[in-house]
Amino acid sequence: MASLFGRLAIAEPSDAFPPVRIIDQLRHYPVIGDNASQINAELSKQAGLFEATGSGNTHSRFEIDRNPLRRDGTCELASLEVRVTIITTLPQWQAEQSASDSLRRQWRGSAEILERHEAGHRENALAEAHRLRKNLLRIGSKRSCISLDAAIELELQSSMQRLDVKDVRFDDRTWNGLRDDPRSPSAATLSAQIRPRQRPHHPGRTWLYFYNQR
C-alpha cells in the first residue's frame, strides 16, 4: 500500500506559504467466508454498513486555512494552507482454512486491482489539491476581503467539480475498478478474473465479484 499511496509528487510554486498538507487515512473492513457466494454476500453487506459506494471507496475533502490582511486599500492573503484529507476504504478478507487455493488467488488478483483503482482516485485528489493551491496564489489582492473570500470559495467549488468529473471519467475508463486504467504507464490491462459480461451497470460503484471456479 505504501508504494501506491505515496508515489505522486508535484512541484510547488515558489512562495512563502506551506505546501499542500496531505492527510491520508486507510481503513479496512473485514470480509469472512470460504466460498464465492459467502464472500459476495459479505462484500455487499459490509459496503452498506460502512457507507461505501462499492467494494472500495475513496473520499476526498479539501480545506483552506487563510488569513486575509487589509493593506494599502486592498485585501491580500497573509497566510494560506490547503489541506486534502483522503480516506480510502478497502476490504480485508479473513480467509478460513477451508478456502480453496483458487479462491485465494482470485481474491489476491481482484484485491490488487481494486487497490490500484482506489490509488488512482487518490492521485486525482492530490493533483487537484495542488492545482487548487496554485490557482489560489494567482488570485492576488482584491479591493475588499469579502471579494477575496468569494474568489477563494469559487476556486474551491471549481476544484471539487473538476475532481468529480475526473473521477467519473476514471471510473468509466477502468470499468469502475474491474480493470487497470488503459492510460496508465503499465498499459498492460490485468484481469481481475471477472468475466467481461460482468462489467458493472452502476456508474461510480466499484465492486469486487467472485465466482466459483471448478
Tab-separated table of N, CA, C and O in Angstrom, residues 29-129:
chain	number	residue	atom	x	y	z
A	29	TYR	N	-12.293	-2.988	6.108
A	29	TYR	CA	-13.434	-3.656	6.737
A	29	TYR	C	-13.282	-5.156	6.516
A	29	TYR	O	-12.782	-5.601	5.486
A	30	PRO	N	-13.678	-5.958	7.512
A	30	PRO	CA	-13.455	-7.406	7.435
A	30	PRO	C	-14.443	-8.102	6.508
A	30	PRO	O	-15.616	-7.731	6.420
A	31	VAL	N	-13.942	-9.098	5.811
A	31	VAL	CA	-14.766	-9.949	4.960
A	31	VAL	C	-14.477	-11.394	5.348
A	31	VAL	O	-13.311	-11.805	5.408
A	32	ILE	N	-15.514	-12.153	5.628
A	32	ILE	CA	-15.346	-13.555	6.009
A	32	ILE	C	-16.071	-14.448	5.004
A	32	ILE	O	-16.964	-13.994	4.287
A	33	GLY	N	-15.675	-15.706	4.956
A	33	GLY	CA	-16.304	-16.659	4.051
A	33	GLY	C	-15.273	-17.584	3.449
A	33	GLY	O	-14.107	-17.206	3.285
A	34	ASP	N	-15.711	-18.787	3.093
A	34	ASP	CA	-14.784	-19.739	2.498
A	34	ASP	C	-15.214	-20.162	1.096
A	34	ASP	O	-14.681	-21.110	0.531
A	35	ASN	N	-16.212	-19.423	0.517
A	35	ASN	CA	-16.603	-19.677	-0.864
A	35	ASN	C	-17.078	-18.369	-1.491
A	35	ASN	O	-17.287	-17.365	-0.794
A	36	ALA	N	-17.233	-18.406	-2.818
A	36	ALA	CA	-17.544	-17.184	-3.547
A	36	ALA	C	-18.869	-16.568	-3.112
A	36	ALA	O	-18.979	-15.353	-2.960
A	37	SER	N	-19.891	-17.389	-2.910
A	37	SER	CA	-21.209	-16.867	-2.534
A	37	SER	C	-21.159	-16.136	-1.194
A	37	SER	O	-21.733	-15.053	-1.030
A	38	GLN	N	-20.463	-16.700	-0.232
A	38	GLN	CA	-20.363	-16.066	1.080
A	38	GLN	C	-19.595	-14.754	0.995
A	38	GLN	O	-19.980	-13.751	1.621
A	39	ILE	N	-18.515	-14.737	0.226
A	39	ILE	CA	-17.713	-13.515	0.103
A	39	ILE	C	-18.512	-12.414	-0.582
A	39	ILE	O	-18.508	-11.256	-0.144
A	40	ASN	N	-19.235	-12.754	-1.655
A	40	ASN	CA	-20.032	-11.748	-2.349
A	40	ASN	C	-21.098	-11.151	-1.441
A	40	ASN	O	-21.327	-9.937	-1.431
A	41	ALA	N	-21.753	-12.006	-0.661
A	41	ALA	CA	-22.779	-11.532	0.269
A	41	ALA	C	-22.164	-10.639	1.336
A	41	ALA	O	-22.731	-9.604	1.711
A	42	GLU	N	-20.989	-11.017	1.815
A	42	GLU	CA	-20.312	-10.235	2.851
A	42	GLU	C	-19.866	-8.880	2.317
A	42	GLU	O	-20.006	-7.850	2.986
A	43	LEU	N	-19.347	-8.862	1.094
A	43	LEU	CA	-18.924	-7.597	0.489
A	43	LEU	C	-20.097	-6.647	0.337
A	43	LEU	O	-19.993	-5.450	0.640
A	44	SER	N	-21.202	-7.157	-0.123
A	44	SER	CA	-22.388	-6.320	-0.303
A	44	SER	C	-22.894	-5.769	1.027
A	44	SER	O	-23.216	-4.589	1.145
A	45	LYS	N	-22.918	-6.615	2.041
A	45	LYS	CA	-23.400	-6.201	3.362
A	45	LYS	C	-22.480	-5.173	3.997
A	45	LYS	O	-22.922	-4.125	4.483
A	46	GLN	N	-21.190	-5.426	3.971
A	46	GLN	CA	-20.238	-4.540	4.615
A	46	GLN	C	-20.149	-3.194	3.902
A	46	GLN	O	-19.992	-2.153	4.536
A	47	ALA	N	-20.252	-3.192	2.572
A	47	ALA	CA	-20.198	-1.931	1.842
A	47	ALA	C	-21.323	-1.009	2.282
A	47	ALA	O	-21.139	0.200	2.435
A	48	GLY	N	-22.503	-1.579	2.531
A	48	GLY	CA	-23.618	-0.763	3.008
A	48	GLY	C	-23.400	-0.261	4.425
A	48	GLY	O	-23.666	0.896	4.737
A	49	LEU	N	-22.868	-1.119	5.289
A	49	LEU	CA	-22.635	-0.726	6.680
A	49	LEU	C	-21.605	0.384	6.791
A	49	LEU	O	-21.716	1.262	7.649
A	50	PHE	N	-20.585	0.347	5.929
A	50	PHE	CA	-19.522	1.335	6.015
A	50	PHE	C	-19.767	2.531	5.097
A	50	PHE	O	-18.890	3.341	4.875
A	51	GLU	N	-20.976	2.645	4.548
A	51	GLU	CA	-21.376	3.779	3.725
A	51	GLU	C	-20.456	3.950	2.523
A	51	GLU	O	-20.219	5.064	2.050
A	52	ALA	N	-19.894	2.853	2.034
A	52	ALA	CA	-19.078	2.917	0.825
A	52	ALA	C	-19.990	2.836	-0.391
A	52	ALA	O	-21.158	2.486	-0.289
A	53	THR	N	-19.475	3.174	-1.556
A	53	THR	CA	-20.262	3.117	-2.783
A	53	THR	C	-19.956	1.848	-3.561
A	53	THR	O	-20.348	1.719	-4.714
A	54	GLY	N	-19.271	0.914	-2.958
A	54	GLY	CA	-18.942	-0.340	-3.613
A	54	GLY	C	-18.003	-1.118	-2.728
A	54	GLY	O	-17.920	-0.893	-1.521
A	55	SER	N	-17.245	-2.041	-3.298
A	55	SER	CA	-16.302	-2.830	-2.507
A	55	SER	C	-15.147	-1.987	-2.003
A	55	SER	O	-14.539	-2.287	-0.984
A	56	GLY	N	-14.808	-0.934	-2.744
A	56	GLY	CA	-13.773	0.005	-2.315
A	56	GLY	C	-14.288	1.417	-2.464
A	56	GLY	O	-15.228	1.683	-3.226
A	57	ASN	N	-13.698	2.341	-1.734
A	57	ASN	CA	-14.174	3.715	-1.771
A	57	ASN	C	-13.028	4.659	-1.423
A	57	ASN	O	-12.219	4.370	-0.546
A	58	THR	N	-12.970	5.785	-2.136
A	58	THR	CA	-12.013	6.842	-1.805
A	58	THR	C	-12.773	8.150	-1.706
A	58	THR	O	-13.419	8.575	-2.668
A	59	HIS	N	-12.718	8.764	-0.540
A	59	HIS	CA	-13.406	10.032	-0.303
A	59	HIS	C	-12.368	11.110	-0.012
A	59	HIS	O	-11.484	10.908	0.829
A	60	SER	N	-12.470	12.224	-0.717
A	60	SER	CA	-11.503	13.314	-0.555
A	60	SER	C	-12.211	14.584	-0.096
A	60	SER	O	-13.327	14.880	-0.526
A	61	ARG	N	-11.533	15.339	0.748
A	61	ARG	CA	-12.080	16.594	1.251
A	61	ARG	C	-11.004	17.673	1.207
A	61	ARG	O	-9.890	17.472	1.698
A	62	PHE	N	-11.320	18.818	0.606
A	62	PHE	CA	-10.397	19.948	0.543
A	62	PHE	C	-10.782	20.979	1.603
A	62	PHE	O	-11.958	21.269	1.797
A	63	GLU	N	-9.775	21.524	2.267
A	63	GLU	CA	-9.986	22.589	3.251
A	63	GLU	C	-8.943	23.673	3.028
A	63	GLU	O	-7.801	23.371	2.670
A	64	ILE	N	-9.337	24.906	3.266
A	64	ILE	CA	-8.436	26.049	3.060
A	64	ILE	C	-8.369	26.869	4.335
A	64	ILE	O	-9.394	27.369	4.818
A	65	ASP	N	-7.175	27.002	4.902
A	65	ASP	CA	-6.935	27.905	6.019
A	65	ASP	C	-6.270	29.159	5.469
A	65	ASP	O	-5.224	29.071	4.819
A	66	ARG	N	-6.868	30.293	5.682
A	66	ARG	CA	-6.275	31.528	5.174
A	66	ARG	C	-6.510	32.669	6.157
A	66	ARG	O	-7.441	32.636	6.957
A	67	ASN	N	-5.656	33.654	6.056
A	67	ASN	CA	-5.746	34.844	6.893
A	67	ASN	C	-5.659	36.073	5.994
A	67	ASN	O	-4.568	36.448	5.552
A	68	PRO	N	-6.804	36.711	5.692
A	68	PRO	CA	-6.770	37.904	4.836
A	68	PRO	C	-6.237	39.111	5.599
A	68	PRO	O	-6.442	39.251	6.808
A	69	LEU	N	-5.545	39.968	4.887
A	69	LEU	CA	-4.930	41.149	5.502
A	69	LEU	C	-5.206	42.375	4.642
A	69	LEU	O	-4.909	42.387	3.439
A	70	ARG	N	-5.768	43.421	5.273
A	70	ARG	CA	-6.001	44.677	4.559
A	70	ARG	C	-4.734	45.528	4.617
A	70	ARG	O	-4.135	45.717	5.665
A	71	ARG	N	-4.325	46.006	3.430
A	71	ARG	CA	-3.123	46.828	3.379
A	71	ARG	C	-3.190	47.721	2.131
A	71	ARG	O	-3.462	47.239	1.032
A	72	ASP	N	-2.935	49.022	2.344
A	72	ASP	CA	-2.901	49.990	1.246
A	72	ASP	C	-4.170	49.964	0.404
A	72	ASP	O	-4.141	50.008	-0.834
A	73	GLY	N	-5.311	49.850	1.077
A	73	GLY	CA	-6.585	49.915	0.387
A	73	GLY	C	-7.007	48.650	-0.321
A	73	GLY	O	-8.016	48.642	-1.039
A	74	THR	N	-6.268	47.562	-0.142
A	74	THR	CA	-6.638	46.278	-0.751
A	74	THR	C	-6.595	45.179	0.302
A	74	THR	O	-6.140	45.394	1.431
A	75	CYS	N	-7.041	43.978	-0.085
A	75	CYS	CA	-7.012	42.825	0.824
A	75	CYS	C	-6.242	41.705	0.146
A	75	CYS	O	-6.498	41.378	-1.023
A	76	GLU	N	-5.299	41.139	0.850
A	76	GLU	CA	-4.484	40.058	0.298
A	76	GLU	C	-4.306	38.965	1.337
A	76	GLU	O	-4.665	39.128	2.513
A	77	LEU	N	-3.749	37.850	0.913
A	77	LEU	CA	-3.538	36.724	1.810
A	77	LEU	C	-2.256	36.912	2.622
A	77	LEU	O	-1.175	37.031	2.052
A	78	ALA	N	-2.406	36.912	3.950
A	78	ALA	CA	-1.233	36.955	4.821
A	78	ALA	C	-0.734	35.538	5.101
A	78	ALA	O	0.450	35.327	5.380
A	79	SER	N	-1.624	34.557	5.024
A	79	SER	CA	-1.241	33.160	5.199
A	79	SER	C	-2.206	32.286	4.406
A	79	SER	O	-3.349	32.672	4.151
A	80	LEU	N	-1.729	31.117	4.013
A	80	LEU	CA	-2.550	30.196	3.226
A	80	LEU	C	-2.038	28.772	3.421
A	80	LEU	O	-0.837	28.521	3.354
A	81	GLU	N	-2.965	27.867	3.678
A	81	GLU	CA	-2.641	26.445	3.690
A	81	GLU	C	-3.815	25.670	3.102
A	81	GLU	O	-4.962	25.846	3.517
A	82	VAL	N	-3.518	24.835	2.129
A	82	VAL	CA	-4.512	23.945	1.529
A	82	VAL	C	-4.302	22.550	2.104
A	82	VAL	O	-3.188	22.023	2.070
A	83	ARG	N	-5.375	21.961	2.616
A	83	ARG	CA	-5.327	20.607	3.152
A	83	ARG	C	-6.227	19.707	2.330
A	83	ARG	O	-7.333	20.096	1.942
A	84	VAL	N	-5.758	18.496	2.083
A	84	VAL	CA	-6.594	17.482	1.445
A	84	VAL	C	-6.581	16.240	2.329
A	84	VAL	O	-5.518	15.715	2.674
A	85	THR	N	-7.762	15.823	2.729
A	85	THR	CA	-7.924	14.602	3.508
A	85	THR	C	-8.471	13.522	2.587
A	85	THR	O	-9.502	13.716	1.941
A	86	ILE	N	-7.766	12.406	2.502
A	86	ILE	CA	-8.153	11.321	1.608
A	86	ILE	C	-8.387	10.064	2.439
A	86	ILE	O	-7.462	9.555	3.079
A	87	ILE	N	-9.618	9.597	2.432
A	87	ILE	CA	-9.987	8.409	3.204
A	87	ILE	C	-10.242	7.268	2.225
A	87	ILE	O	-11.166	7.330	1.407
A	88	THR	N	-9.421	6.240	2.285
A	88	THR	CA	-9.544	5.083	1.399
A	88	THR	C	-10.028	3.881	2.209
A	88	THR	O	-9.451	3.563	3.247
A	89	THR	N	-11.083	3.261	1.726
A	89	THR	CA	-11.662	2.094	2.394
A	89	THR	C	-11.560	0.887	1.482
A	89	THR	O	-11.978	0.937	0.326
A	90	LEU	N	-10.985	-0.196	2.007
A	90	LEU	CA	-10.775	-1.418	1.228
A	90	LEU	C	-11.196	-2.641	2.038
A	90	LEU	O	-11.114	-2.626	3.269
A	91	PRO	N	-11.602	-3.706	1.364
A	91	PRO	CA	-11.951	-4.933	2.085
A	91	PRO	C	-10.708	-5.722	2.488
A	91	PRO	O	-9.678	-5.656	1.816
A	92	GLN	N	-10.811	-6.441	3.568
A	92	GLN	CA	-9.718	-7.304	4.025
A	92	GLN	C	-10.308	-8.678	4.349
A	92	GLN	O	-11.078	-8.826	5.302
A	93	TRP	N	-9.952	-9.643	3.524
A	93	TRP	CA	-10.515	-10.986	3.682
A	93	TRP	C	-9.819	-11.724	4.803
A	93	TRP	O	-8.596	-11.863	4.820
A	94	GLN	N	-10.603	-12.219	5.731
A	94	GLN	CA	-10.092	-13.055	6.808
A	94	GLN	C	-10.307	-14.517	6.378
A	94	GLN	O	-11.297	-15.160	6.751
A	95	ALA	N	-9.380	-14.972	5.560
A	95	ALA	CA	-9.532	-16.274	4.899
A	95	ALA	C	-9.601	-17.409	5.914
A	95	ALA	O	-8.824	-17.464	6.872
A	96	GLU	N	-10.528	-18.309	5.675
A	96	GLU	CA	-10.654	-19.500	6.502
A	96	GLU	C	-9.805	-20.622	5.910
A	96	GLU	O	-9.514	-20.637	4.717
A	97	GLN	N	-9.422	-21.553	6.753
A	97	GLN	CA	-8.548	-22.640	6.300
A	97	GLN	C	-9.186	-23.479	5.200
A	97	GLN	O	-8.507	-24.026	4.336
A	98	SER	N	-10.520	-23.530	5.201
A	98	SER	CA	-11.221	-24.351	4.217
A	98	SER	C	-11.326	-23.685	2.845
A	98	SER	O	-11.779	-24.317	1.886
A	99	ALA	N	-10.921	-22.437	2.727
A	99	ALA	CA	-10.990	-21.731	1.445
A	99	ALA	C	-10.039	-22.378	0.440
A	99	ALA	O	-8.908	-22.736	0.772
A	100	SER	N	-10.482	-22.521	-0.793
A	100	SER	CA	-9.675	-23.185	-1.822
A	100	SER	C	-8.536	-22.289	-2.295
A	100	SER	O	-8.586	-21.058	-2.160
A	101	ASP	N	-7.521	-22.910	-2.862
A	101	ASP	CA	-6.398	-22.151	-3.416
A	101	ASP	C	-6.851	-21.248	-4.559
A	101	ASP	O	-6.356	-20.126	-4.701
A	102	SER	N	-7.790	-21.724	-5.374
A	102	SER	CA	-8.258	-20.908	-6.500
A	102	SER	C	-8.978	-19.656	-6.010
A	102	SER	O	-8.835	-18.581	-6.587
A	103	LEU	N	-9.734	-19.774	-4.918
A	103	LEU	CA	-10.417	-18.616	-4.361
A	103	LEU	C	-9.407	-17.630	-3.769
A	103	LEU	O	-9.564	-16.410	-3.911
A	104	ARG	N	-8.365	-18.149	-3.140
A	104	ARG	CA	-7.330	-17.272	-2.590
A	104	ARG	C	-6.624	-16.504	-3.710
A	104	ARG	O	-6.346	-15.312	-3.567
A	105	ARG	N	-6.330	-17.177	-4.821
A	105	ARG	CA	-5.697	-16.494	-5.954
A	105	ARG	C	-6.626	-15.430	-6.539
A	105	ARG	O	-6.191	-14.341	-6.898
A	106	GLN	N	-7.882	-15.790	-6.623
A	106	GLN	CA	-8.850	-14.844	-7.177
A	106	GLN	C	-8.968	-13.604	-6.301
A	106	GLN	O	-9.023	-12.488	-6.798
A	107	TRP	N	-8.968	-13.796	-4.991
A	107	TRP	CA	-9.039	-12.651	-4.073
A	107	TRP	C	-7.817	-11.760	-4.249
A	107	TRP	O	-7.930	-10.544	-4.346
A	108	ARG	N	-6.630	-12.367	-4.273
A	108	ARG	CA	-5.409	-11.565	-4.395
A	108	ARG	C	-5.420	-10.740	-5.680
A	108	ARG	O	-5.103	-9.543	-5.667
A	109	GLY	N	-5.774	-11.370	-6.798
A	109	GLY	CA	-5.780	-10.656	-8.063
A	109	GLY	C	-6.797	-9.538	-8.096
A	109	GLY	O	-6.504	-8.413	-8.534
A	110	SER	N	-7.998	-9.801	-7.622
A	110	SER	CA	-9.054	-8.794	-7.626
A	110	SER	C	-8.751	-7.668	-6.641
A	110	SER	O	-8.953	-6.487	-6.945
A	111	ALA	N	-8.265	-8.020	-5.452
A	111	ALA	CA	-7.966	-7.009	-4.442
A	111	ALA	C	-6.832	-6.088	-4.887
A	111	ALA	O	-6.840	-4.889	-4.608
A	112	GLU	N	-5.849	-6.628	-5.606
A	112	GLU	CA	-4.749	-5.792	-6.102
A	112	GLU	C	-5.244	-4.775	-7.117
A	112	GLU	O	-4.824	-3.604	-7.104
A	113	ILE	N	-6.141	-5.187	-8.007
A	113	ILE	CA	-6.673	-4.237	-8.984
A	113	ILE	C	-7.546	-3.194	-8.292
A	113	ILE	O	-7.502	-2.006	-8.626
A	114	LEU	N	-8.331	-3.614	-7.308
A	114	LEU	CA	-9.147	-2.653	-6.567
A	114	LEU	C	-8.260	-1.646	-5.842
A	114	LEU	O	-8.552	-0.449	-5.818
A	115	GLU	N	-7.166	-2.122	-5.264
A	115	GLU	CA	-6.228	-1.231	-4.573
A	115	GLU	C	-5.634	-0.209	-5.539
A	115	GLU	O	-5.552	0.989	-5.232
A	116	ARG	N	-5.231	-0.676	-6.719
A	116	ARG	CA	-4.689	0.250	-7.710
A	116	ARG	C	-5.744	1.257	-8.160
A	116	ARG	O	-5.448	2.430	-8.403
A	117	HIS	N	-6.988	0.797	-8.265
A	117	HIS	CA	-8.063	1.687	-8.683
A	117	HIS	C	-8.270	2.817	-7.668
A	117	HIS	O	-8.357	3.993	-8.034
A	118	GLU	N	-8.336	2.452	-6.399
A	118	GLU	CA	-8.534	3.483	-5.371
A	118	GLU	C	-7.318	4.402	-5.275
A	118	GLU	O	-7.442	5.597	-4.992
A	119	ALA	N	-6.119	3.854	-5.525
A	119	ALA	CA	-4.920	4.697	-5.561
A	119	ALA	C	-5.019	5.708	-6.696
A	119	ALA	O	-4.522	6.840	-6.584
A	120	GLY	N	-5.672	5.325	-7.806
A	120	GLY	CA	-5.880	6.261	-8.905
A	120	GLY	C	-6.772	7.411	-8.495
A	120	GLY	O	-6.522	8.574	-8.859
A	121	HIS	N	-7.818	7.133	-7.726
A	121	HIS	CA	-8.674	8.205	-7.221
A	121	HIS	C	-7.887	9.119	-6.271
A	121	HIS	O	-8.087	10.345	-6.256
A	122	ARG	N	-7.008	8.523	-5.490
A	122	ARG	CA	-6.176	9.328	-4.585
A	122	ARG	C	-5.283	10.272	-5.379
A	122	ARG	O	-5.119	11.448	-5.030
A	123	GLU	N	-4.675	9.780	-6.444
A	123	GLU	CA	-3.809	10.621	-7.265
A	123	GLU	C	-4.606	11.760	-7.900
A	123	GLU	O	-4.095	12.883	-8.032
A	124	ASN	N	-5.842	11.488	-8.306
A	124	ASN	CA	-6.689	12.549	-8.838
A	124	ASN	C	-6.884	13.654	-7.801
A	124	ASN	O	-6.811	14.852	-8.125
A	125	ALA	N	-7.138	13.252	-6.557
A	125	ALA	CA	-7.356	14.231	-5.492
A	125	ALA	C	-6.090	15.038	-5.203
A	125	ALA	O	-6.142	16.258	-5.002
A	126	LEU	N	-4.946	14.367	-5.186
A	126	LEU	CA	-3.691	15.071	-4.942
A	126	LEU	C	-3.401	16.097	-6.037
A	126	LEU	O	-3.021	17.241	-5.758
A	127	ALA	N	-3.568	15.678	-7.285
A	127	ALA	CA	-3.302	16.584	-8.395
A	127	ALA	C	-4.216	17.806	-8.325
A	127	ALA	O	-3.786	18.942	-8.570
A	128	GLU	N	-5.479	17.583	-7.978
A	128	GLU	CA	-6.421	18.705	-7.909
A	128	GLU	C	-6.124	19.609	-6.721
A	128	GLU	O	-6.323	20.828	-6.792
A	129	ALA	N	-5.653	19.050	-5.620
A	129	ALA	CA	-5.286	19.872	-4.464
A	129	ALA	C	-4.132	20.810	-4.798
A	129	ALA	O	-4.130	21.987	-4.424
